[in-house]
Amino acid sequence: MPVLPHQVTRSLPRAVIGLAISAILPTAGCVSLHRADKHTFEPLHFPSADAWPRLVLYGNLSHLLPTFDRTPPLELWLYGPSSFGKTAMRNPQGMALLGTRLLVCDQGRSDIIAVDLADGSSLIWGDPDHRPRCPVDIAVGAPDSVYVADANLRSVLHYGVDQRFRGEIKPAEASDERFRPAALCVGDNILYVGNTSGHQIDRWDLTTRQWLDSLVPPKSQPNLVAPTGLAFTRNGVLLTVDAIGARVFRYRNDGRWLDPIGRPGRGQGELIRPKQVCVTAGGLMLVTDAGRQSVVVFDGDGRFVTEIREQSEAWRGLTLPFGILALSPERMPAPPQAAVRETADPTAYIVVSDSLGRDSLLLLGVFESPVQESQRAR
Amino acid sequence: MPGGVAAEAFIDERSDMRLLFTVLLLFLGISSGGAVDRPASPESRPDDAGGRVADLRRSLVGSKHDFTDVLGGAGTACSACHVPHMMAVRPASQPGGGVLTTQPATVEVYRIAGQRRVFAVDRYTPGPTSLVCLGCHDGTVATSTMGSGHALLAGVREGFAVPDEFVWRDHPVGVPYPSNRREYRAESMVTAEGKIPLPDGRVECISCHDPHNRSGVDKMLVMSNRRSALCLSCHIK
């Protein structure tokens, strides 16, 4: 299936309507040349520039990637550039990496947007005859499958890496009220699905194509209410973010549930409306929190490390952060200049999707060990 | 009278928790008031504060916002949305010495989850109260209001020009109430009965929907829309 750029998906009637509207809406229709808004963003260090581990916020991808999202001329003419010079994501949520492409569930467009990390160009990804209606999360599974959680269709959409639609995955016996996929994760050839209506983690065996027993924490632990984020640690522990219970549950592959990380609250290391989680190679766990408007960072044992949040005038912070994805440095084909200027190489890059905020997709660098300093020196 | 958005108060951590409930209720527009300077003593709090909380809890039971069962039973009715935890955000320091004192620190009192103090006042940007709603109504925990056809410019990112998909949608969350246009009623008339809140003069989620379901009508509206009553509270037709 050929790749469809934005221009192709814009139908003529829609364009005509847009033209009419551009004449009456003050925020639209300004004829302006696309300006690559390469404003400078001074990297911010969390918790501080000399702390280990620390995270460095480089800025948003539209500023960091070479030619991020070249706005199609028609759209530019009809609607003008966004106020900060880019056509960016509208409501980015879950993310996954497919080759050099960052796949982003953009609920505002109701599409999957693929951003090439090598050159910043973007395109609408997927089968135009089977577009998702409410994509909230996405996962890539071996060998050639992409899964999209669709909250409106209440099913998991299965695409090939060639973008062809292959089918829907949903429990046959489950009513719509019992299945709302909100999070996806693939491990050991099993597709894990955070089911916020069923308050459980459903499991689909990708080999036998059968549903396995669902996962629910034991009664000795708080109830799992709304699993909106799933990720595996390096040693195979399944992390499950509970957006309502405000905890991160931990399930070991031997069937044992470890104590949850975090608890509801506004103190350090507490959570309000956590959404998704990712894990770095060094074991840091990063949780997006749409209540705290931040990313809360824990170490491998669940101890609070730092929180990435607004910094008065320097950075106005996140507005409903949602997705979070850890990339090893070799998966970042074009390291941003802001990262190159650092004295050490990050052990990981983190991309955060800010579903309602100005920055859309943020890039962080993770520095987990002082050993890195000497590596750069060599 | 205590109250106000993002209420901050100098209080002792031992203050009566019922006072905090009162502040919360005032924030939600159940009562009106100004800024908090100092906490009221327990004796000065409104006598019916506990009753109001009980009323809210009663109206919540059985609604879609009733998470009591899935959260684990009694005592959890409010905790899905309200985080009952105080956090010192700006410890007081001794003049000159920078030593922390044991005396009143600035604390955030029962702010609703997701509430922010700052937002772009000149944009179609959801305000603090709406962020609470959108924290769940993003398609994951509950029906999405971002990509759906129901509403909203909430689906538009901060600073983003109005996109084509959204121009036919109505009731943008965070839009200033157009009080100065003749096809709309005056803001004071809209809010007079106390049923339709316009936080900071803007149309937010809670302008039409009551998260506590006090009216008990379909879609958790703030009032019945029979014969377009809710619509006509704002629109002059």
Coordinates of C-alpha atoms in Angstrom, one line a residue:
Chain A
M1 CA 0.0 0.0 0.0
P2 CA 1.5 3.3 -1.0
V3 CA 2.2 5.9 1.6
L4 CA -0.3 8.7 1.6
P5 CA 0.9 12.2 2.3
H6 CA -1.4 14.7 3.9
Q7 CA -2.3 16.3 0.6
V8 CA -3.8 13.2 -0.8
T9 CA -6.1 12.8 2.1
R10 CA -7.5 16.2 1.7
S11 CA -10.6 16.0 -0.4
L12 CA -11.7 18.9 -2.6
P13 CA -15.0 19.6 -0.8
R14 CA -13.3 19.8 2.5
A15 CA -10.8 22.2 1.0
V16 CA -13.6 24.4 -0.4
I17 CA -15.3 24.4 3.0
G18 CA -12.0 25.3 4.6
L19 CA -11.5 28.1 2.2
A20 CA -14.9 29.6 3.1
I21 CA -14.2 29.2 6.7
S22 CA -10.8 30.8 6.4
A23 CA -12.5 33.9 5.3
I24 CA -14.6 34.2 8.5
L25 CA -12.4 32.8 11.1
P26 CA -9.6 35.1 12.4
T27 CA -7.4 32.2 13.4
A28 CA -7.4 30.5 10.0
G29 CA -6.7 31.3 6.4
C30 CA -3.7 33.6 6.8
V31 CA -1.5 33.2 3.7
S32 CA 1.9 32.9 4.9
L33 CA 5.1 31.1 4.0
H34 CA 5.9 28.2 6.2
R35 CA 8.6 29.2 8.6
A36 CA 10.8 26.7 10.2
D37 CA 10.5 28.0 13.7
K38 CA 13.9 27.0 15.0
H39 CA 13.6 29.0 18.2
T40 CA 16.3 28.2 20.7
F41 CA 15.3 26.2 23.8
E42 CA 17.8 26.1 26.5
P43 CA 18.0 22.4 27.7
L44 CA 16.6 21.9 31.2
H45 CA 18.1 19.5 33.6
F46 CA 16.0 17.4 36.1
P47 CA 16.7 17.3 39.0
S48 CA 19.9 19.2 38.3
A49 CA 22.8 19.5 35.9
D50 CA 25.2 17.5 38.1
A51 CA 22.8 14.8 39.5
W52 CA 22.9 11.2 38.6
P53 CA 20.7 10.0 37.2
R54 CA 19.3 13.1 35.5
L55 CA 17.1 13.9 32.6
V56 CA 17.6 16.7 30.1
L57 CA 14.7 18.2 28.3
Y58 CA 15.9 19.2 24.8
G59 CA 12.7 20.7 23.6
N60 CA 10.0 19.5 21.2
L61 CA 10.7 17.4 18.1
S62 CA 9.4 20.0 15.7
H63 CA 12.3 22.1 16.7
L64 CA 14.8 19.4 17.0
L65 CA 14.3 17.4 13.9
P66 CA 15.6 18.7 10.6
T67 CA 12.4 19.4 8.7
F68 CA 9.7 18.4 11.0
D69 CA 6.3 17.9 9.3
R70 CA 6.5 20.0 6.2
T71 CA 3.1 21.5 6.1
P72 CA 1.4 20.8 2.7
P73 CA 1.0 23.9 0.6
L74 CA -2.7 23.6 0.4
E75 CA -3.2 23.2 4.1
L76 CA -0.8 26.0 4.7
W77 CA -2.7 28.3 2.3
L78 CA -6.1 27.4 3.7
Y79 CA -5.3 27.4 7.4
G80 CA -2.0 29.0 7.7
P81 CA 0.8 27.8 10.0
S82 CA 0.0 27.1 13.6
S83 CA 0.9 29.9 15.8
F84 CA 4.4 28.5 16.4
G85 CA 5.1 27.8 12.8
K86 CA 4.3 24.1 12.5
T87 CA 1.6 21.7 11.6
A88 CA 2.1 19.5 14.5
M89 CA 0.1 16.7 16.1
R90 CA -3.4 17.6 17.3
N91 CA -3.9 15.2 20.2
P92 CA -1.0 12.8 20.2
Q93 CA -1.4 9.8 22.6
G94 CA 0.2 6.4 22.4
M95 CA 3.4 5.8 20.4
A96 CA 5.6 3.0 19.1
L97 CA 8.7 2.8 16.9
L98 CA 8.7 1.1 13.5
G99 CA 12.1 1.2 12.0
T100 CA 13.1 4.9 12.0
R101 CA 9.4 5.9 12.1
L102 CA 7.8 7.1 15.2
L103 CA 4.1 6.0 15.0
V104 CA 1.9 8.3 17.0
C105 CA -1.8 7.9 17.7
D106 CA -3.2 11.3 16.9
Q107 CA -6.8 11.3 18.2
G108 CA -7.5 14.8 16.9
R109 CA -7.0 13.6 13.4
S110 CA -8.2 10.1 14.2
D111 CA -5.2 8.7 12.4
I112 CA -1.8 7.3 13.0
I113 CA 0.9 9.8 12.1
A114 CA 4.4 8.5 11.3
V115 CA 7.3 10.8 11.9
D116 CA 10.5 9.8 10.4
L117 CA 13.2 10.4 13.0
A118 CA 15.8 10.6 10.3
D119 CA 14.5 13.6 8.5
G120 CA 11.4 14.7 10.5
S121 CA 9.0 14.3 7.6
S122 CA 5.6 12.9 8.5
L123 CA 2.8 11.1 6.9
I124 CA -0.5 9.5 7.7
W125 CA 0.2 5.8 8.3
G126 CA -2.3 2.9 7.8
D127 CA -4.9 1.6 5.5
P128 CA -7.1 4.4 4.2
D129 CA -10.0 2.0 4.0
H130 CA -9.7 1.0 7.6
R131 CA -8.7 4.1 9.5
P132 CA -9.0 4.0 13.3
R133 CA -11.8 6.1 14.8
C134 CA -10.2 6.7 18.2
P135 CA -6.6 5.5 18.3
V136 CA -5.3 5.7 21.8
D137 CA -2.3 3.3 21.9
I138 CA -0.1 1.4 19.4
A139 CA 2.3 -1.5 19.6
V140 CA 4.6 -3.2 17.2
G141 CA 4.9 -6.9 17.3
A142 CA 7.2 -9.4 15.6
P143 CA 7.6 -10.1 12.9
D144 CA 5.6 -7.6 10.9
S145 CA 2.5 -6.5 12.8
V146 CA 1.3 -3.2 14.2
Y147 CA -1.6 -3.1 16.7
V148 CA -3.7 -0.1 17.4
A149 CA -6.1 0.2 20.3
D150 CA -9.3 1.9 19.2
A151 CA -11.5 3.1 22.0
N152 CA -14.5 3.9 19.8
L153 CA -14.5 0.7 17.9
R154 CA -13.6 -1.1 21.1
S155 CA -11.2 -3.4 19.4
V156 CA -7.6 -3.8 18.5
L157 CA -6.9 -3.1 14.9
H158 CA -4.2 -5.2 13.3
Y159 CA -2.1 -3.8 10.4
G160 CA 0.9 -5.2 8.6
V161 CA 4.0 -3.1 8.4
D162 CA 3.0 -2.6 4.8
Q163 CA 0.0 -0.7 6.3
R164 CA -2.5 -3.2 5.1
F165 CA -5.4 -3.8 7.5
R166 CA -5.5 -7.5 8.6
G167 CA -8.4 -7.6 11.0
E168 CA -9.8 -6.7 14.3
I169 CA -9.0 -8.4 17.6
K170 CA -11.6 -8.3 20.3
P171 CA -13.1 -10.9 22.7
A172 CA -15.9 -12.6 20.9
E173 CA -18.1 -13.0 23.9
A174 CA -17.4 -9.6 25.4
S175 CA -20.0 -6.9 25.0
D176 CA -18.9 -3.5 24.1
E177 CA -19.4 -2.4 27.7
R178 CA -16.8 -5.0 28.9
F179 CA -14.0 -4.2 26.4
R180 CA -12.3 -0.9 26.0
P181 CA -8.7 -1.3 24.9
A182 CA -6.6 1.6 26.2
A183 CA -3.1 0.2 26.3
L184 CA -1.1 -2.3 24.3
C185 CA 2.2 -4.1 24.8
V186 CA 3.7 -7.1 23.1
G187 CA 5.9 -9.6 25.0
D188 CA 6.8 -13.3 24.4
N189 CA 4.5 -13.3 21.4
I190 CA 1.5 -12.3 23.6
L191 CA -0.4 -9.1 23.0
Y192 CA -1.3 -7.5 26.3
V193 CA -4.3 -5.2 26.3
G194 CA -5.2 -2.8 29.1
N195 CA -9.0 -3.1 29.2
T196 CA -10.4 -0.2 31.1
S197 CA -14.0 -1.4 30.9
G198 CA -13.1 -4.8 32.2
H199 CA -10.7 -3.5 34.8
Q200 CA -8.1 -6.1 33.8
I201 CA -5.3 -6.9 31.4
D202 CA -6.4 -9.1 28.6
R203 CA -3.9 -11.4 26.8
W204 CA -4.1 -12.5 23.2
D205 CA -1.7 -15.2 22.1
L206 CA -0.3 -14.1 18.7
T207 CA 0.7 -17.7 17.8
T208 CA -2.5 -19.6 18.6
R209 CA -4.7 -16.6 18.1
Q210 CA -6.6 -17.3 21.3
W211 CA -7.4 -15.3 24.4
L212 CA -5.6 -16.4 27.5
D213 CA -6.7 -15.8 31.1
S214 CA -6.8 -12.1 32.0
L215 CA -4.6 -10.7 34.6
V216 CA -6.0 -9.1 37.7
P217 CA -4.0 -8.2 40.8
P218 CA -4.7 -10.3 43.9
K219 CA -7.0 -9.2 46.6
S220 CA -4.1 -8.3 48.8
Q221 CA -3.4 -5.4 46.5
P222 CA -5.5 -2.4 45.5
N223 CA -8.0 -3.0 42.8
L224 CA -7.0 -2.4 39.2
V225 CA -9.4 0.1 37.8
A226 CA -8.2 1.7 34.5
P227 CA -5.1 0.2 32.9
T228 CA -4.0 2.9 30.5
G229 CA -0.4 2.1 30.1
L230 CA 1.7 -1.1 29.7
A231 CA 5.4 -1.7 29.4
F232 CA 7.9 -4.4 30.2
T233 CA 11.1 -3.9 32.2
R234 CA 14.3 -5.5 31.1
N235 CA 13.8 -8.4 33.4
G236 CA 10.4 -9.2 32.2
V237 CA 8.2 -7.5 34.8
L238 CA 5.0 -6.2 33.2
L239 CA 4.2 -2.6 34.4
T240 CA 0.6 -1.6 34.3
V241 CA -0.4 2.0 34.9
D242 CA -3.8 2.5 36.6
A243 CA -5.1 5.9 35.7
I244 CA -7.8 6.0 38.4
G245 CA -6.1 4.0 41.1
A246 CA -3.0 6.2 40.5
R247 CA -0.5 3.3 40.8
V248 CA 1.8 1.3 38.7
F249 CA 1.2 -2.4 39.2
R250 CA 4.0 -4.9 38.7
Y251 CA 3.5 -8.4 37.4
R252 CA 6.4 -10.9 37.2
N253 CA 6.4 -13.5 34.5
D254 CA 6.4 -16.2 37.2
G255 CA 2.9 -15.1 38.1
R256 CA 3.7 -13.1 41.2
W257 CA 2.5 -9.5 41.7
L258 CA 5.0 -7.2 43.3
D259 CA 4.1 -4.2 45.4
P260 CA 2.7 -1.4 43.2
I261 CA 4.8 1.8 42.7
G262 CA 3.3 5.1 43.6
R263 CA 0.1 6.0 45.3
P264 CA -2.6 8.6 44.9
G265 CA -1.5 12.0 46.1
R266 CA 0.4 15.2 45.4
G267 CA 3.6 14.6 47.2
Q268 CA 6.9 13.5 45.7
G269 CA 6.5 10.1 44.0
E270 CA 2.7 10.2 44.2
L271 CA 0.4 10.1 41.3
I272 CA -2.9 11.7 40.3
R273 CA -3.8 10.6 36.8
P274 CA -1.0 8.5 35.5
K275 CA -1.3 7.5 31.9
Q276 CA 1.6 5.5 30.4
V277 CA 5.0 4.2 31.5
C278 CA 8.3 3.4 29.8
V279 CA 11.5 1.9 31.0
T280 CA 15.0 2.8 30.1
A281 CA 17.9 0.4 29.6
G282 CA 19.2 1.4 33.0
G283 CA 16.0 0.6 34.7
L284 CA 14.4 4.1 35.2
M285 CA 10.7 4.1 35.0
L286 CA 9.0 7.2 33.6
V287 CA 5.3 7.8 34.1
T288 CA 3.3 10.5 32.4
D289 CA 0.7 12.0 34.7
A290 CA -2.2 14.0 33.2
G291 CA -3.2 15.2 36.7
R292 CA 0.2 16.5 37.8
Q293 CA 0.9 17.6 34.2
S294 CA 4.3 16.1 34.5
V295 CA 6.5 13.0 34.0
V296 CA 7.3 11.3 37.3
V297 CA 10.6 9.3 37.3
F298 CA 11.3 6.3 39.5
D299 CA 14.3 4.1 39.8
G300 CA 14.2 0.4 39.2
D301 CA 13.1 -0.2 42.8
G302 CA 10.3 2.3 42.6
R303 CA 12.0 5.1 44.5
F304 CA 11.2 8.6 43.3
V305 CA 14.0 10.2 41.3
T306 CA 12.6 13.4 39.9
E307 CA 9.7 15.0 38.2
I308 CA 9.7 16.8 34.8
R309 CA 7.2 19.6 35.1
E310 CA 6.8 23.3 34.2
Q311 CA 9.7 25.6 35.1
S312 CA 8.1 29.0 35.5
E313 CA 9.3 31.2 32.6
A314 CA 11.8 28.7 31.2
W315 CA 9.2 26.1 30.1
R316 CA 5.5 26.2 30.6
G317 CA 5.2 22.5 30.9
L318 CA 2.8 19.8 29.7
T319 CA -0.9 19.8 29.3
L320 CA -2.4 16.4 29.6
P321 CA 0.8 14.4 28.8
F322 CA -0.1 10.9 27.6
G323 CA 2.3 8.7 25.7
I324 CA 5.9 8.0 26.6
L325 CA 8.5 6.0 24.7
A326 CA 12.1 5.1 25.5
L327 CA 14.5 4.9 22.5
S328 CA 18.0 3.6 22.7
P329 CA 20.5 6.2 21.2
E330 CA 21.1 4.1 18.1
R331 CA 17.3 4.3 17.3
M332 CA 17.7 8.1 17.1
P333 CA 19.1 8.5 13.6
A334 CA 19.7 12.2 13.8
P335 CA 20.6 13.2 17.4
P336 CA 19.5 16.8 17.9
Q337 CA 22.2 19.4 18.3
A338 CA 21.1 20.1 21.8
A339 CA 22.1 16.5 22.7
V340 CA 25.4 16.7 20.9
R341 CA 26.4 19.7 22.9
E342 CA 26.1 17.7 26.1
T343 CA 29.3 16.4 27.7
A344 CA 28.0 12.9 27.7
D345 CA 25.9 10.7 25.5
P346 CA 22.5 9.9 26.8
T347 CA 21.8 6.3 27.5
A348 CA 18.3 6.7 26.2
Y349 CA 16.1 9.2 24.5
I350 CA 12.5 9.7 25.8
V351 CA 9.7 10.9 23.6
V352 CA 6.7 12.3 25.5
S353 CA 3.4 13.0 23.7
D354 CA 1.6 16.1 25.1
S355 CA -2.0 15.6 24.1
L356 CA -3.2 19.1 24.6
G357 CA -0.1 21.1 25.2
R358 CA 1.9 23.4 22.9
D359 CA 4.9 21.1 22.5
S360 CA 3.2 18.1 21.0
L361 CA 6.2 15.7 21.1
L362 CA 9.0 16.4 23.6
L363 CA 12.4 14.9 23.6
L364 CA 14.4 14.1 26.7
G365 CA 17.8 12.6 27.2
V366 CA 18.5 10.2 30.0
F367 CA 21.9 10.2 31.8
E368 CA 22.0 7.3 34.2
S369 CA 25.6 6.8 35.2
P370 CA 28.7 9.0 35.7
V371 CA 30.6 6.4 33.6
Q372 CA 29.2 8.1 30.6
E373 CA 31.3 11.2 31.1
S374 CA 34.5 9.2 30.6
Q375 CA 33.0 7.6 27.5
R376 CA 32.5 10.9 25.9
A377 CA 36.1 11.9 26.9
R378 CA 37.5 8.9 25.1
Chain B
M1 CA -15.9 33.8 53.0
P2 CA -13.3 31.4 51.7
G3 CA -13.2 30.1 48.1
G4 CA -11.8 30.9 44.7
V5 CA -9.9 29.1 42.0
A6 CA -6.6 27.6 43.0
A7 CA -7.2 28.5 46.6
E8 CA -4.0 28.8 48.6
A9 CA -4.1 29.3 52.3
F10 CA -1.8 29.5 55.2
I11 CA -3.0 26.8 57.3
D12 CA -1.8 24.5 59.9
E13 CA -1.6 20.9 58.8
R14 CA -3.7 20.0 61.8
S15 CA -6.6 22.1 60.4
D16 CA -9.9 20.4 60.4
M17 CA -10.3 18.3 57.2
R18 CA -13.8 19.4 56.9
L19 CA -12.6 22.9 56.2
L20 CA -10.8 21.5 53.2
F21 CA -14.0 19.9 52.0
T22 CA -15.6 23.3 52.3
V23 CA -12.9 24.9 50.2
L24 CA -13.4 22.2 47.6
L25 CA -17.1 22.8 47.5
L26 CA -16.6 26.5 47.1
F27 CA -14.3 25.9 44.2
L28 CA -16.8 23.8 42.5
G29 CA -19.2 26.7 42.5
I30 CA -21.5 25.4 45.0
S31 CA -21.0 28.5 46.9
S32 CA -19.5 31.8 46.0
G33 CA -16.7 33.6 47.7
G34 CA -13.4 35.4 47.6
A35 CA -9.8 34.5 48.3
V36 CA -8.7 32.6 51.3
D37 CA -6.4 34.5 53.6
R38 CA -6.5 32.4 56.6
P39 CA -8.3 29.3 57.5
A40 CA -11.5 29.6 59.3
S41 CA -11.7 28.0 62.6
P42 CA -13.8 24.9 62.8
E43 CA -16.4 26.9 64.6
S44 CA -16.8 29.3 61.7
R45 CA -17.2 26.8 58.9
P46 CA -20.7 26.5 57.3
D47 CA -22.7 24.1 59.3
D48 CA -24.0 22.3 56.3
A49 CA -20.6 21.6 54.7
G50 CA -20.8 17.9 55.7
G51 CA -24.4 17.7 54.5
R52 CA -23.3 19.1 51.1
V53 CA -20.6 16.5 50.7
A54 CA -23.1 13.9 51.6
D55 CA -25.5 15.2 49.0
L56 CA -22.8 15.1 46.4
R57 CA -22.0 11.6 47.3
R58 CA -25.6 10.6 47.1
S59 CA -26.1 12.1 43.7
L60 CA -22.9 10.4 42.5
V61 CA -24.0 6.9 43.5
G62 CA -25.1 4.9 40.5
S63 CA -23.8 7.4 38.0
K64 CA -21.0 6.7 35.5
H65 CA -18.7 8.6 37.9
D66 CA -19.4 6.2 40.7
F67 CA -16.2 4.2 41.0
T68 CA -17.0 2.9 44.5
D69 CA -17.2 -0.7 43.5
V70 CA -14.1 -0.9 41.3
L71 CA -12.0 1.2 43.7
G72 CA -12.8 -1.0 46.6
G73 CA -15.9 0.0 48.4
A74 CA -17.0 2.5 51.0
G75 CA -15.1 5.7 51.4
T76 CA -13.8 5.9 47.8
A77 CA -16.6 7.7 46.2
C78 CA -14.7 11.0 45.8
S79 CA -11.2 9.7 45.5
A80 CA -11.4 8.9 41.7
C81 CA -11.3 12.6 41.0
H82 CA -10.3 14.3 44.2
V83 CA -6.9 13.6 45.7
P84 CA -7.1 14.2 49.4
H85 CA -3.6 15.1 50.0
M86 CA -1.9 18.3 51.1
M87 CA 1.5 19.2 49.8
A88 CA 3.8 21.9 51.0
V89 CA 4.8 23.7 47.8
R90 CA 6.7 26.7 49.2
P91 CA 8.1 26.2 52.6
A92 CA 8.5 29.4 54.6
S93 CA 12.0 30.4 55.4
Q94 CA 13.5 32.4 58.3
P95 CA 14.4 35.9 57.2
G96 CA 18.1 35.9 56.4
G97 CA 18.8 32.4 57.4
G98 CA 16.8 30.3 54.9
V99 CA 16.0 27.8 57.6
L100 CA 12.8 26.0 57.3
T101 CA 10.3 26.8 60.0
T102 CA 7.8 24.6 61.6
Q103 CA 5.2 27.2 61.3
P104 CA 2.7 27.6 58.5
A105 CA 3.9 26.7 55.1
T106 CA 2.1 27.5 51.9
V107 CA 0.0 24.5 51.0
E108 CA -2.3 23.6 48.2
V109 CA -5.6 22.8 49.6
Y110 CA -7.6 20.0 47.9
R111 CA -7.0 21.1 44.4
I112 CA -8.9 19.0 42.0
A113 CA -6.7 16.6 40.1
G114 CA -5.4 18.2 37.0
Q115 CA -6.2 21.7 38.0
R116 CA -3.6 24.2 36.8
R117 CA -3.3 27.7 37.8
V118 CA -2.2 29.1 34.5
F119 CA -3.6 28.6 31.1
A120 CA -3.7 30.7 27.9
V121 CA -6.5 33.2 28.5
D122 CA -6.7 34.3 24.9
R123 CA -7.1 30.9 23.3
Y124 CA -9.6 28.1 22.9
T125 CA -7.8 26.2 25.6
P126 CA -9.6 24.1 28.3
G127 CA -9.4 25.6 31.7
P128 CA -8.3 23.9 34.9
T129 CA -11.6 22.3 35.6
S130 CA -11.9 20.9 32.1
L131 CA -8.5 19.3 32.3
V132 CA -9.8 17.2 35.1
C133 CA -12.5 15.9 32.8
L134 CA -10.2 15.4 29.9
G135 CA -7.8 13.5 32.0
C136 CA -10.2 10.6 31.7
H137 CA -12.4 11.6 28.7
D138 CA -9.6 11.1 26.3
G139 CA -10.8 7.7 25.0
T140 CA -9.0 5.6 27.5
V141 CA -11.0 5.6 30.7
A142 CA -14.1 7.2 29.3
T143 CA -15.6 8.4 26.0
S144 CA -13.3 10.7 24.2
T145 CA -14.2 14.3 23.8
M146 CA -11.0 15.0 21.8
G147 CA -11.6 13.2 18.6
S148 CA -15.3 12.7 18.8
G149 CA -18.0 14.6 17.0
H150 CA -19.6 15.8 20.2
A151 CA -17.8 18.9 20.9
L152 CA -14.9 20.4 21.0
L153 CA -12.1 22.6 20.2
A154 CA -10.7 20.9 23.2
G155 CA -9.5 18.6 20.4
V156 CA -7.4 21.4 19.2
R157 CA -4.0 21.8 20.6
E158 CA -2.9 25.0 22.3
G159 CA -1.9 27.5 19.8
F160 CA -3.2 25.5 16.9
A161 CA -5.2 27.2 14.2
V162 CA -8.8 25.9 13.8
P163 CA -8.6 22.7 11.7
D164 CA -11.1 21.8 9.2
E165 CA -12.4 18.8 11.0
F166 CA -13.5 20.8 13.9
V167 CA -15.1 23.8 12.4
W168 CA -18.6 22.3 12.5
R169 CA -18.4 21.3 16.0
D170 CA -19.8 23.4 18.8
H171 CA -19.4 24.4 22.3
P172 CA -15.6 24.7 22.4
V173 CA -14.3 24.0 25.8
G174 CA -12.5 27.0 27.1
V175 CA -14.0 29.6 24.9
P176 CA -14.8 32.9 26.6
Y177 CA -18.6 33.2 26.9
P178 CA -19.7 35.6 24.2
S179 CA -21.7 37.8 26.5
N180 CA -21.4 40.8 24.2
R181 CA -23.2 39.2 21.3
R182 CA -26.8 39.8 21.0
E183 CA -27.7 36.1 20.3
Y184 CA -26.5 35.2 23.7
R185 CA -27.8 36.0 27.1
A186 CA -25.8 38.1 29.5
E187 CA -23.4 36.1 31.5
S188 CA -25.0 37.3 34.8
M189 CA -28.3 35.9 33.6
V190 CA -26.8 32.6 32.7
T191 CA -25.1 32.1 36.0
A192 CA -27.8 33.6 38.1
E193 CA -29.5 30.4 39.2
G194 CA -26.2 28.8 40.0
K195 CA -26.8 25.8 37.8
I196 CA -24.5 26.9 34.9
P197 CA -21.1 27.8 36.0
L198 CA -18.8 29.8 33.7
P199 CA -15.4 29.6 35.3
D200 CA -13.5 32.7 34.6
G201 CA -16.2 33.7 32.2
R202 CA -15.4 30.7 29.9
V203 CA -17.5 27.8 28.7
E204 CA -16.0 24.7 30.3
C205 CA -17.2 21.1 30.6
I206 CA -19.0 21.9 33.9
S207 CA -21.0 24.6 32.2
C208 CA -23.2 21.9 30.7
H209 CA -22.3 18.7 32.6
D210 CA -22.3 18.2 36.3
P211 CA -19.7 15.6 37.3
H212 CA -21.6 15.0 40.5
N213 CA -24.8 14.4 38.6
R214 CA -26.9 16.5 41.0
S215 CA -29.7 17.0 38.5
G216 CA -29.8 13.3 37.7
V217 CA -30.7 13.9 34.1
D218 CA -29.3 12.1 31.1
K219 CA -25.8 12.8 30.0
M220 CA -25.1 14.2 33.5
L221 CA -26.3 17.6 32.3
V222 CA -26.5 20.4 34.8
M223 CA -30.2 20.7 34.2
S224 CA -32.8 19.1 32.1
N225 CA -32.7 20.0 28.4
R226 CA -36.4 19.4 27.9
R227 CA -37.6 21.7 25.3
S228 CA -34.0 22.9 24.9
A229 CA -34.1 24.5 28.3
L230 CA -30.4 24.1 28.8
C231 CA -29.6 25.4 25.3
L232 CA -31.8 28.4 25.8
S233 CA -30.2 29.3 29.0
C234 CA -27.4 30.8 26.9
H235 CA -28.8 31.0 23.3
I236 CA -31.5 33.5 22.4
K237 CA -33.6 31.9 19.8

